[in-house]
Tab-separated table of C-alpha atoms and ligand atoms in Angstrom:
chain	number	residue	atom	x	y	z
A	1233	MET	CA	44.989	-39.644	60.873
A	1234	GLY	CA	44.674	-42.431	62.791
A	1235	THR	CA	46.176	-45.981	61.370
A	1236	GLN	CA	45.317	-45.197	57.761
A	1237	VAL	CA	47.519	-45.776	55.311
A	1238	ASN	CA	48.934	-43.434	52.096
A	1239	ARG	CA	49.699	-45.884	48.872
A	1240	ARG	CA	52.791	-43.522	46.913
A	1241	ILE	CA	54.085	-44.726	43.896
A	1242	VAL	CA	57.708	-43.160	44.313
A	1243	LEU	CA	60.180	-42.600	41.267
A	1244	ALA	CA	62.982	-45.391	41.857
A	1245	SER	CA	65.086	-44.577	39.248
A	1246	ARG	CA	65.149	-42.436	36.264
A	1247	PRO	CA	64.455	-43.528	32.817
A	1248	ARG	CA	66.207	-43.907	30.079
A	1249	GLY	CA	64.160	-44.704	27.024
A	1250	LYS	CA	60.714	-45.963	27.699
A	1251	PRO	CA	59.489	-45.466	31.739
A	1252	GLY	CA	59.687	-49.025	32.682
A	1253	PRO	CA	58.907	-50.737	36.296
A	1254	GLU	CA	61.692	-50.510	37.154
A	1255	CYS	CA	61.283	-46.558	36.880
A	1256	TYR	CA	58.506	-46.924	39.917
A	1257	ARG	CA	58.369	-48.459	43.381
A	1258	GLU	CA	55.452	-48.547	45.959
A	1259	ASP	CA	55.379	-47.315	49.322
A	1260	ARG	CA	53.744	-47.016	52.273
A	1261	GLU	CA	53.231	-44.487	54.982
A	1262	ALA	CA	51.095	-42.276	57.526
A	1263	VAL	CA	48.328	-40.371	56.350
A	1264	PRO	CA	49.738	-37.216	57.319
A	1265	GLU	CA	47.992	-34.338	59.518
A	1266	PRO	CA	48.314	-30.541	57.974
A	1267	ALA	CA	49.937	-28.111	59.023
A	1268	ASP	CA	48.715	-24.393	59.045
A	1269	ALA	CA	47.157	-23.143	56.216
A	1270	GLU	CA	47.412	-26.730	54.613
A	1271	VAL	CA	44.715	-29.662	53.523
A	1272	VAL	CA	44.533	-33.326	53.389
A	1273	VAL	CA	43.706	-34.581	50.047
A	1274	ARG	CA	41.939	-38.067	49.949
A	1275	VAL	CA	43.063	-38.213	46.119
A	1276	ARG	CA	40.311	-39.678	43.562
A	1277	TRP	CA	41.060	-38.855	40.297
A	1278	LEU	CA	45.242	-38.364	38.660
A	1279	SER	CA	45.338	-36.210	35.458
A	1280	ILE	CA	48.037	-38.647	33.314
A	1281	ASP	CA	50.127	-35.881	30.975
A	1282	PRO	CA	53.604	-36.867	29.333
A	1283	THR	CA	55.517	-34.010	30.377
A	1284	ILE	CA	55.441	-36.248	33.635
A	1285	ARG	CA	58.105	-38.479	31.996
A	1286	GLY	CA	60.333	-35.467	31.344
A	1287	TRP	CA	60.004	-34.664	35.114
A	1288	MET	CA	61.051	-38.399	35.674
A	1289	GLU	CA	64.510	-37.372	34.248
A	1290	ARG	CA	65.278	-34.311	34.345
A	1291	ASP	CA	64.746	-30.434	35.217
A	1292	THR	CA	62.353	-28.486	32.737
A	1293	TYR	CA	60.776	-26.287	33.045
A	1294	LEU	CA	59.732	-27.950	36.913
A	1295	PRO	CA	63.275	-28.968	38.604
A	1296	ALA	CA	63.285	-33.148	37.996
A	1297	ILE	CA	61.427	-35.289	41.194
A	1298	PRO	CA	63.641	-36.046	43.383
A	1299	VAL	CA	64.901	-39.567	43.083
A	1300	GLY	CA	62.274	-42.010	46.171
A	1301	ASP	CA	59.810	-38.642	46.021
A	1302	VAL	CA	56.433	-39.501	45.380
A	1303	ILE	CA	55.594	-38.947	41.310
A	1304	ARG	CA	54.361	-35.334	40.205
A	1305	SER	CA	51.483	-35.144	38.502
A	1306	GLY	CA	47.729	-32.859	38.908
A	1307	GLY	CA	45.139	-35.533	40.427
A	1308	ALA	CA	41.957	-34.191	42.117
A	1309	GLY	CA	39.798	-35.433	45.235
A	1310	GLU	CA	37.897	-33.795	48.538
A	1311	VAL	CA	39.563	-32.187	51.627
A	1312	LEU	CA	39.622	-34.668	54.041
A	1313	ALA	CA	41.861	-32.689	56.545
A	1314	SER	CA	41.773	-28.823	56.675
A	1315	ARG	CA	44.023	-25.884	58.266
A	1316	ARG	CA	41.937	-22.945	56.294
A	1317	ASP	CA	39.423	-21.187	56.277
A	1318	ASP	CA	38.300	-20.701	52.833
A	1319	ILE	CA	39.282	-24.419	52.721
A	1320	PRO	CA	36.140	-26.525	54.667
A	1321	ILE	CA	36.659	-30.452	55.320
A	1322	GLY	CA	34.961	-31.982	51.896
A	1323	THR	CA	35.506	-29.951	49.460
A	1324	ARG	CA	36.019	-30.467	45.895
A	1325	VAL	CA	39.858	-28.984	45.323
A	1326	PHE	CA	41.703	-30.112	42.772
A	1327	GLY	CA	45.795	-29.455	42.544
A	1328	MET	CA	49.711	-31.011	42.165
A	1329	VAL	CA	48.236	-34.552	43.949
A	1330	GLY	CA	50.711	-37.125	43.013
A	1331	TRP	CA	50.489	-40.254	42.866
A	1332	GLN	CA	48.967	-41.391	46.266
A	1333	ASP	CA	46.058	-41.903	48.186
A	1334	TYR	CA	46.407	-38.744	50.366
A	1335	ALA	CA	47.880	-35.634	49.024
A	1336	VAL	CA	49.183	-32.522	51.968
A	1337	LEU	CA	48.380	-28.956	49.700
A	1338	GLY	CA	48.553	-25.220	50.218
A	1339	ALA	CA	51.164	-23.800	51.869
A	1340	ASP	CA	53.837	-24.265	48.980
A	1341	THR	CA	51.287	-26.083	46.616
A	1342	PRO	CA	48.028	-24.270	45.057
A	1343	VAL	CA	44.817	-25.885	46.185
A	1344	LEU	CA	41.811	-24.995	43.944
A	1345	PRO	CA	37.897	-25.534	44.637
A	1346	ILE	CA	36.315	-27.660	41.945
A	1347	PRO	CA	32.806	-25.652	40.909
A	1348	GLU	CA	30.026	-26.710	42.006
A	1349	GLY	CA	28.131	-28.998	39.211
A	1350	ILE	CA	32.047	-29.616	37.675
A	1351	SER	CA	32.466	-33.368	37.276
A	1352	TYR	CA	36.403	-34.522	38.533
A	1353	GLU	CA	36.897	-35.807	34.493
A	1354	ASP	CA	35.993	-32.657	33.087
A	1355	ALA	CA	37.979	-30.682	35.783
A	1356	LEU	CA	40.949	-32.792	34.850
A	1357	SER	CA	40.795	-32.609	30.948
A	1358	VAL	CA	38.488	-30.242	29.345
A	1359	TYR	CA	38.403	-27.734	32.072
A	1360	GLY	CA	42.449	-29.016	33.189
A	1361	ILE	CA	45.777	-28.216	31.787
A	1362	THR	CA	44.778	-30.355	28.613
A	1363	GLY	CA	41.505	-28.455	27.352
A	1364	LEU	CA	43.677	-24.842	28.678
A	1365	THR	CA	46.730	-26.529	26.386
A	1366	ALA	CA	44.810	-26.609	23.240
A	1367	TYR	CA	42.761	-23.454	24.066
A	1368	PHE	CA	45.766	-20.650	24.622
A	1369	GLY	CA	48.041	-22.934	22.059
A	1370	LEU	CA	45.058	-22.263	19.416
A	1371	GLU	CA	43.976	-19.170	20.022
A	1372	ASP	CA	46.488	-17.171	21.571
A	1373	ILE	CA	49.947	-18.398	19.488
A	1374	GLY	CA	48.168	-20.217	16.130
A	1375	LYS	CA	45.321	-16.835	16.037
A	1376	PRO	CA	43.309	-19.377	13.999
A	1377	ARG	CA	40.584	-17.192	10.987
A	1378	ALA	CA	38.096	-18.384	9.398
A	1379	GLY	CA	38.777	-20.054	6.423
A	1380	GLU	CA	42.606	-20.954	7.155
A	1381	THR	CA	43.495	-24.017	7.633
A	1382	VAL	CA	44.221	-25.918	10.215
A	1383	VAL	CA	46.939	-29.044	11.122
A	1384	VAL	CA	46.599	-31.130	14.268
A	1385	SER	CA	49.123	-33.734	15.502
A	1386	GLY	CA	48.231	-35.573	18.410
A	1387	ALA	CA	44.221	-35.404	16.953
A	1388	ALA	CA	42.887	-38.331	18.871
A	1389	GLY	CA	44.384	-37.271	22.657
A	1390	GLY	CA	43.619	-34.707	25.409
A	1391	VAL	CA	45.512	-31.952	23.910
A	1392	GLY	CA	44.384	-32.339	20.163
A	1393	SER	CA	41.264	-33.429	19.736
A	1394	ILE	CA	40.052	-30.192	21.939
A	1395	ALA	CA	42.584	-27.690	19.920
A	1396	GLY	CA	40.842	-28.946	16.379
A	1397	GLN	CA	37.205	-28.923	17.586
A	1398	ILE	CA	38.462	-25.099	18.790
A	1399	ALA	CA	39.846	-24.317	15.395
A	1400	LYS	CA	36.575	-25.870	14.335
A	1401	LEU	CA	34.015	-23.495	15.892
A	1402	ARG	CA	36.873	-20.625	14.292
A	1403	GLY	CA	35.623	-21.726	11.395
A	1404	CYS	CA	38.793	-22.977	9.606
A	1405	ARG	CA	38.700	-26.502	7.895
A	1406	VAL	CA	40.981	-28.593	10.101
A	1407	VAL	CA	42.991	-31.778	9.231
A	1408	GLY	CA	44.536	-34.460	12.262
A	1409	ILE	CA	47.197	-36.528	12.149
A	1410	ALA	CA	46.739	-39.688	14.765
A	1411	GLY	CA	48.341	-43.066	14.784
A	1412	THR	CA	45.076	-45.720	14.178
A	1413	ASP	CA	42.771	-45.838	11.927
A	1414	GLU	CA	39.721	-46.007	14.822
A	1415	LYS	CA	41.138	-42.314	16.047
A	1416	CYS	CA	41.232	-40.528	12.586
A	1417	ASP	CA	37.514	-42.012	12.561
A	1418	TRP	CA	36.572	-40.529	15.673
A	1419	VAL	CA	38.019	-37.074	14.960
A	1420	VAL	CA	36.143	-36.932	11.661
A	1421	ASP	CA	32.846	-38.304	12.504
A	1422	GLU	CA	32.270	-37.043	16.332
A	1423	LEU	CA	34.531	-34.399	16.992
A	1424	GLY	CA	33.461	-32.722	13.380
A	1425	PHE	CA	37.165	-32.617	11.199
A	1426	ASP	CA	37.764	-32.523	8.117
A	1427	ALA	CA	40.059	-34.932	7.251
A	1428	CYS	CA	42.501	-37.115	9.011
A	1429	ILE	CA	45.713	-38.870	8.181
A	1430	ASN	CA	47.195	-41.955	9.795
A	1431	TYR	CA	50.519	-41.009	10.179
A	1432	ARG	CA	51.633	-44.810	10.930
A	1433	THR	CA	49.631	-46.207	7.105
A	1434	GLU	CA	49.473	-43.582	4.784
A	1435	ASP	CA	52.901	-40.655	4.148
A	1436	VAL	CA	52.411	-37.790	5.542
A	1437	ASP	CA	53.851	-34.850	3.689
A	1438	ALA	CA	51.712	-36.635	0.541
A	1439	ARG	CA	48.924	-36.039	2.584
A	1440	LEU	CA	48.866	-32.557	3.605
A	1441	GLY	CA	49.707	-31.907	0.574
A	1442	LYS	CA	46.764	-33.549	-1.263
A	1443	LEU	CA	44.203	-32.932	2.307
A	1444	CYS	CA	46.000	-29.308	3.091
A	1445	PRO	CA	45.264	-27.792	-1.508
A	1446	ASP	CA	46.169	-23.834	0.106
A	1447	GLY	CA	49.129	-25.078	2.370
A	1448	ILE	CA	49.060	-24.661	5.783
A	1449	ASP	CA	48.043	-21.650	7.601
A	1450	VAL	CA	48.809	-22.969	11.503
A	1451	TYR	CA	50.098	-26.450	12.769
A	1452	PHE	CA	49.211	-27.106	16.451
A	1453	ASP	CA	52.699	-29.130	17.162
A	1454	ASN	CA	52.143	-32.247	20.112
A	1455	VAL	CA	54.680	-34.772	18.562
A	1456	GLY	CA	57.537	-33.098	17.052
A	1457	GLY	CA	60.543	-34.820	14.867
A	1458	GLU	CA	58.709	-36.396	11.197
A	1459	ILE	CA	55.677	-34.973	11.629
A	1460	LEU	CA	56.502	-31.364	12.527
A	1461	ASP	CA	59.013	-31.840	9.065
A	1462	ALA	CA	56.205	-33.061	7.117
A	1463	ALA	CA	53.667	-30.115	8.318
A	1464	LEU	CA	56.614	-27.714	7.885
A	1465	ALA	CA	57.534	-28.363	4.173
A	1466	HIS	CA	53.497	-27.341	3.589
A	1467	ILE	CA	53.053	-24.001	5.391
A	1468	ASN	CA	51.896	-20.865	4.548
A	1469	LEU	CA	52.916	-17.470	4.149
A	1470	HIS	CA	52.815	-16.186	8.425
A	1471	ALA	CA	52.225	-19.649	9.160
A	1472	ARG	CA	52.129	-20.055	12.982
A	1473	ILE	CA	52.865	-23.324	14.330
A	1474	PRO	CA	52.418	-23.294	18.609
A	1475	LEU	CA	54.756	-25.889	19.398
A	1476	CYS	CA	53.437	-27.646	22.451
A	1477	GLY	CA	54.573	-30.953	22.603
A	1478	ALA	CA	57.085	-33.085	21.118
A	1479	ILE	CA	56.258	-36.664	22.260
A	1480	SER	CA	57.919	-38.333	19.372
A	1481	THR	CA	61.006	-37.482	21.149
A	1482	TYR	CA	60.278	-37.390	24.885
A	1483	ASN	CA	61.633	-40.861	24.574
A	1484	ASP	CA	64.306	-40.652	22.785
A	1485	THR	CA	68.031	-41.636	24.328
A	1486	GLU	CA	70.427	-39.390	21.901
A	1487	VAL	CA	69.258	-35.962	19.892
A	1488	ALA	CA	67.240	-36.153	17.260
A	1489	SER	CA	68.363	-35.598	13.532
A	1490	GLY	CA	67.659	-31.485	13.151
A	1491	LEU	CA	64.558	-30.477	11.119
A	1492	ARG	CA	65.247	-31.088	6.699
A	1493	ASN	CA	62.216	-27.643	5.910
A	1494	ILE	CA	62.817	-25.314	9.192
A	1495	ARG	CA	64.347	-23.036	6.384
A	1496	ASN	CA	60.440	-22.383	5.083
A	1497	LEU	CA	59.380	-20.276	8.411
A	1498	ILE	CA	62.255	-17.968	6.654
A	1499	SER	CA	61.120	-18.068	3.458
A	1500	GLN	CA	57.688	-17.901	4.350
A	1501	ARG	CA	58.389	-15.263	7.233
A	1502	GLY	CA	56.298	-18.492	9.518
A	1503	LEU	CA	56.029	-18.154	13.196
A	1504	MET	CA	56.975	-21.255	15.314
A	1505	GLN	CA	56.280	-20.871	19.189
A	1506	GLY	CA	56.731	-22.834	22.235
A	1507	PHE	CA	54.563	-21.838	24.912
A	1508	ILE	CA	53.833	-23.717	28.671
A	1509	ILE	CA	50.052	-23.493	30.346
A	1510	LEU	CA	51.985	-22.695	33.511
A	1511	ASP	CA	52.390	-19.662	32.135
A	1512	TYR	CA	48.780	-18.625	31.204
A	1513	GLN	CA	47.587	-19.311	34.866
A	1514	GLU	CA	46.132	-15.657	35.273
A	1515	ARG	CA	43.847	-16.241	32.047
A	1516	PHE	CA	42.940	-19.623	32.846
A	1517	LEU	CA	39.157	-17.885	34.039
A	1518	GLU	CA	38.897	-16.283	30.766
A	1519	ALA	CA	38.820	-20.034	29.352
A	1520	ILE	CA	37.293	-21.865	31.409
A	1521	LEU	CA	34.397	-19.566	31.071
A	1522	GLN	CA	34.526	-20.235	27.231
A	1523	LEU	CA	35.241	-23.448	26.664
A	1524	GLY	CA	32.070	-24.531	29.021
A	1525	THR	CA	30.561	-22.565	26.799
A	1526	TRP	CA	31.172	-24.489	23.518
A	1527	VAL	CA	30.443	-28.128	26.426
A	1528	ALA	CA	26.835	-25.890	27.045
A	1529	ASP	CA	26.042	-24.771	23.624
A	1530	GLY	CA	26.784	-29.167	22.422
A	1531	LYS	CA	29.368	-27.396	20.854
A	1532	LEU	CA	32.873	-29.606	22.386
A	1533	VAL	CA	32.928	-32.800	23.174
A	1534	SER	CA	35.993	-33.547	25.544
A	1535	ARG	CA	36.832	-38.372	26.308
A	1536	VAL	CA	38.566	-39.133	28.840
A	1537	ASP	CA	40.517	-42.627	28.779
A	1538	VAL	CA	39.974	-43.666	32.207
A	1539	VAL	CA	43.078	-46.420	34.230
A	1540	ASP	CA	41.663	-48.012	37.008
A	1541	GLY	CA	43.669	-48.544	40.042
A	1542	LEU	CA	46.044	-46.602	41.605
A	1543	SER	CA	49.276	-49.139	40.801
A	1544	GLN	CA	47.742	-48.788	37.482
A	1545	ALA	CA	49.438	-45.121	36.980
A	1546	PRO	CA	52.280	-45.912	35.502
A	1547	ALA	CA	50.726	-48.153	33.137
A	1548	GLY	CA	48.387	-45.440	32.030
A	1549	LEU	CA	51.809	-43.416	31.445
A	1550	SER	CA	52.805	-45.895	28.814
A	1551	ARG	CA	49.325	-45.211	27.262
A	1552	LEU	CA	50.371	-41.869	26.506
A	1553	PHE	CA	53.799	-43.397	24.371
A	1554	ASP	CA	51.666	-46.940	23.632
A	1555	GLY	CA	49.826	-44.429	21.242
A	1556	ASP	CA	46.277	-47.184	23.106
A	1557	ASN	CA	44.386	-43.934	24.194
A	1558	ILE	CA	41.340	-41.087	23.124
A	1559	GLY	CA	41.253	-38.570	25.072
A	1560	LYS	CA	42.452	-37.521	27.764
A	1561	VAL	CA	44.315	-40.346	30.683
A	1562	LEU	CA	43.259	-40.652	33.904
A	1563	VAL	CA	43.729	-42.528	37.004
A	1564	ALA	CA	40.549	-43.213	39.246
A	1565	VAL	CA	42.071	-44.366	42.514
A	1566	ASP	CA	40.922	-47.121	44.323
A	1567	GLU	CA	40.277	-47.706	47.998
A	1568	PRO	CA	43.592	-48.056	49.837
B	145	LIG	N1	52.748	-26.846	26.247
B	145	LIG	C1	52.542	-27.715	27.507
B	145	LIG	O1	52.258	-26.692	28.935
B	145	LIG	C2	51.869	-28.726	27.351
B	145	LIG	C3	50.402	-29.011	28.285
B	145	LIG	C4	50.221	-30.015	28.331
B	145	LIG	C5	49.743	-31.148	27.451
B	145	LIG	N2	51.169	-30.345	26.179
B	145	LIG	C6	52.025	-31.684	25.250
B	145	LIG	O2	50.726	-31.926	24.096
B	145	LIG	C7	50.663	-32.638	23.517
B	145	LIG	C8	49.514	-33.848	24.025
B	145	LIG	O3	49.757	-34.221	25.473
B	145	LIG	P1	47.985	-34.649	25.762
B	145	LIG	O4	47.835	-34.894	27.640
B	145	LIG	O5	46.846	-34.227	25.046
B	145	LIG	O6	48.182	-36.096	25.772
B	145	LIG	P2	47.504	-37.057	24.703
B	145	LIG	O7	47.571	-35.831	23.116
B	145	LIG	O8	46.296	-38.139	24.628
B	145	LIG	O9	48.537	-38.771	24.288
B	145	LIG	C9	49.351	-38.629	23.816
B	145	LIG	C10	49.224	-39.475	22.332
B	145	LIG	O10	50.093	-39.498	21.619
B	145	LIG	C11	50.412	-39.696	20.255
B	145	LIG	N3	52.218	-39.943	19.540
B	145	LIG	C12	52.739	-40.738	20.512
B	145	LIG	N4	54.285	-41.318	20.314
B	145	LIG	C13	54.032	-40.628	19.469
B	145	LIG	C14	54.995	-40.641	17.582
B	145	LIG	N5	55.865	-41.641	18.446
B	145	LIG	N6	54.804	-40.063	16.994
B	145	LIG	C15	53.500	-39.336	16.938
B	145	LIG	N7	52.193	-39.761	18.287
B	145	LIG	C16	52.550	-39.782	19.036
B	145	LIG	C17	49.832	-41.149	20.441
B	145	LIG	O11	48.867	-40.832	19.818
B	145	LIG	P3	48.623	-41.530	18.259
B	145	LIG	O12	48.389	-42.879	18.154
B	145	LIG	O13	47.991	-40.423	17.124
B	145	LIG	O14	50.226	-41.996	17.903
B	145	LIG	C18	49.182	-40.722	22.026
B	145	LIG	O15	47.620	-40.876	22.138
B	145	LIG	C19	52.095	-34.032	24.588
B	145	LIG	O16	53.041	-33.901	23.753
B	145	LIG	C20	52.138	-33.061	25.289
B	145	LIG	O17	53.635	-32.601	25.838
B	145	LIG	C21	52.087	-29.478	26.363
């Protein structure tokens, strides 16, 4: 691809604690040519997900990013060169593009066309990993029933804001937990949650007792740690707890202490189940159709938190851990 240059943000060192500038290095290489069955994508948007921090440090459900490799990340853009008959030049696609201007996808990495009429932002938020995680975590594991009480932590974030709205659509009483009054106001006033607890200024245990007088039937956990422990103290008989994420612990350098209220799971016959959204790939279409119906009917709101410029991707990741975002964090990739 001639003289064009591919800017890449690569992993310079593994994080200990919160990832700092020492973890990243920007380098440049020639834009690659596609091999057989591959496409080259001009990356326009990056999906910034907390799991990237885990991939930077160690093997998880995917192998750790090798030091020196581009930071692994979902994203989207248009096909610039193609050696796939089914994906012509100009097709808008998403996939694991990485933090760079140009990505090669197709042979080993899935490349998925974005349907006409769906914006890049929606493809990476409500119809992307974020919305799908909220949908399957809540519907498959949480199984909310009308009249039940659902509590969602990380309530103003990408996943939490959608999970809470789905619980409302299922006829539940929904209590959010978030880190600022502005976030709490947003989920109550704009998204229709019944109440929201600011965990930084309020006693979560006491407030859950007050706001969930009939106990908690579903706790959708995005944060782990002390907030999970507080929720466990209030669970009802046969409560369901989808363990979606534990962001409060991702930067820990030592293993956190255990949960004091875990034994309530026994007496209440509760179910606490972790999940990884990639396991639901065969059912993504089902979720996208349902989410799309709710969006089209004006029943589901999706908000994005956009960071400008490829070089700002590390700052975008930091926003998640500093609680600076409302909605799904995306990077709008600039021109090289
Ligand atoms: N299982 C899966 O397959 C899967 C897939 C996608 C995402 N996830 C998980 O889902 C969760 C949400 O992901 P997301 O992409 O939607 O991120 P997000 O919720 O948009 O952003 C992360 C939020 O976490 C909150 N947070 C940060 N540190 C915290 C702490 N110490 N205690 C409590 N809250 C804290 C912040 O909000 P506050 O201001 O409210 O603190 C921040 O806005 C993450 O745990 C992620 O790992 C899991």
